[in-house]
XYZ file of C-alpha atoms in Angstrom:
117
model
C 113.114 21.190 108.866
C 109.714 19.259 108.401
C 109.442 15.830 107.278
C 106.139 14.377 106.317
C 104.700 10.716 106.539
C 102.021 9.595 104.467
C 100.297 5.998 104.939
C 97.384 4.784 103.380
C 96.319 4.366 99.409
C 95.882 1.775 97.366
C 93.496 0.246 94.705
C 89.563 0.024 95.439
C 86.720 -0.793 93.314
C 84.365 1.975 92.555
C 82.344 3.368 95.601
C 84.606 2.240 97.782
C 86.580 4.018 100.413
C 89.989 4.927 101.490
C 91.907 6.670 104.199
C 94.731 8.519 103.800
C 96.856 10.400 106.822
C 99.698 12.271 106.592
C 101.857 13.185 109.864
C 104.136 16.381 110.228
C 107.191 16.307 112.351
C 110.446 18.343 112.614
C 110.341 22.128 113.160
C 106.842 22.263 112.926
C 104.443 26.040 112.476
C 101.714 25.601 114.946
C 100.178 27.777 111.765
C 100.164 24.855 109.422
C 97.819 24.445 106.307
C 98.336 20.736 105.317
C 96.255 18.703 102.422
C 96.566 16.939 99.547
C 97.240 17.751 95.884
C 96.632 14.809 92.913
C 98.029 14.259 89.465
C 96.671 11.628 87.061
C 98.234 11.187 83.610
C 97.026 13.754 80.741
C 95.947 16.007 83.560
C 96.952 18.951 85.421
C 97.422 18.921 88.915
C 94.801 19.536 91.416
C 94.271 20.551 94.954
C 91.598 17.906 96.548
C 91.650 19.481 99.932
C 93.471 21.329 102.708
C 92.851 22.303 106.237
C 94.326 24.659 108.559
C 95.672 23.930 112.330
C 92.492 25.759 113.427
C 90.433 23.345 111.086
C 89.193 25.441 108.357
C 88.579 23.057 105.667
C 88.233 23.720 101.600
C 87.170 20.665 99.204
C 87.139 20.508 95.216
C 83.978 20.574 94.352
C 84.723 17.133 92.364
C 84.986 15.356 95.748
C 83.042 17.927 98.322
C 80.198 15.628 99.944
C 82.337 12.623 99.598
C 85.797 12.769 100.691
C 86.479 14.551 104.379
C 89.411 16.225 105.806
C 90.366 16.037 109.433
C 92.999 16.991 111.479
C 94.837 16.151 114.794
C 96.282 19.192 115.835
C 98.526 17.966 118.611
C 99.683 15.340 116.764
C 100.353 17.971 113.393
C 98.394 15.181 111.301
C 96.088 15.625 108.804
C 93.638 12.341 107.258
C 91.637 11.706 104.364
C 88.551 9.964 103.950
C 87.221 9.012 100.550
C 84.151 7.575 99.966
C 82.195 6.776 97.251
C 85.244 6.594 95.203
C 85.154 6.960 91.550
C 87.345 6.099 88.694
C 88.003 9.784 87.989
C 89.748 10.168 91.598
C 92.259 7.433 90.539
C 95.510 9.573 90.699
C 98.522 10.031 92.509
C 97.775 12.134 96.184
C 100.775 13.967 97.073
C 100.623 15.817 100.935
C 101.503 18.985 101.138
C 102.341 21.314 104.244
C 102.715 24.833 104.215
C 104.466 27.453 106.652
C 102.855 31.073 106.616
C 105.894 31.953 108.813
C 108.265 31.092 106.518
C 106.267 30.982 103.238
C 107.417 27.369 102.550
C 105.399 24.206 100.839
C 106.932 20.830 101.888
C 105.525 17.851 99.296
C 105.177 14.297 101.111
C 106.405 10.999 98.862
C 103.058 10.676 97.875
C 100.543 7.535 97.078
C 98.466 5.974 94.097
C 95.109 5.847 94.272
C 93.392 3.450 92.011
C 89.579 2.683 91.224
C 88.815 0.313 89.124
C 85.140 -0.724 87.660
């Protein structure tokens, strides 16, 4: 079984920054593919980014340029950072991990993400 950990969030005024990490522990697939999802009201949800253990990374093109994906693979943790934050990335940022050996997605308690004018 996996368990994730997320820390960071919060509110921020616009072009501001955040940092967001989210830890994997348990039975953990040295395959991983860990990122984040979001869901604001009214809208559907939406993969921001993800990144594999070997550190592929893949961005929405709403945040590419701005936010940045990293990883520490030893540690099975994955981070966020968000700059030039916007009031359309307000949201709630759920992490996600994902198993290719056992074809499982494991959904952290996710945080809120707020940017105000």
């Amino acid at each position: 079984q996996v368990e994730l950990t997320e820390t960071g969030g919060g509110t921020v005024q616009v072009g501001g920054s955040l940092k967001l990490s989210c830890a994997a522990s348990g039975w953990v697939d040295e395959y991983w593919i860990m990122g984040w999802y979001r869901q604001a009201p009214g809208k559907s949800r939406e993969e921001v980014a993800h990144i594999t253990a070997d550190g592929i990374e893949r961005y929405l093109p709403a945040v590419k340029g701005r936010f940045t994906i990293t990883r520490d693979a030893v540690k099975d943790t994955i981070f966020l950072q968000m700059n030039g934050l916007k009031p359309e990335d307000t949201a709630f940022y759920i992490c996600i991990y994902y198993s290719p050996k056992i074809a499982t997605d494991i959904y952290g308690q996710g945080t809120q993400i707020t940017v105000s004018q």
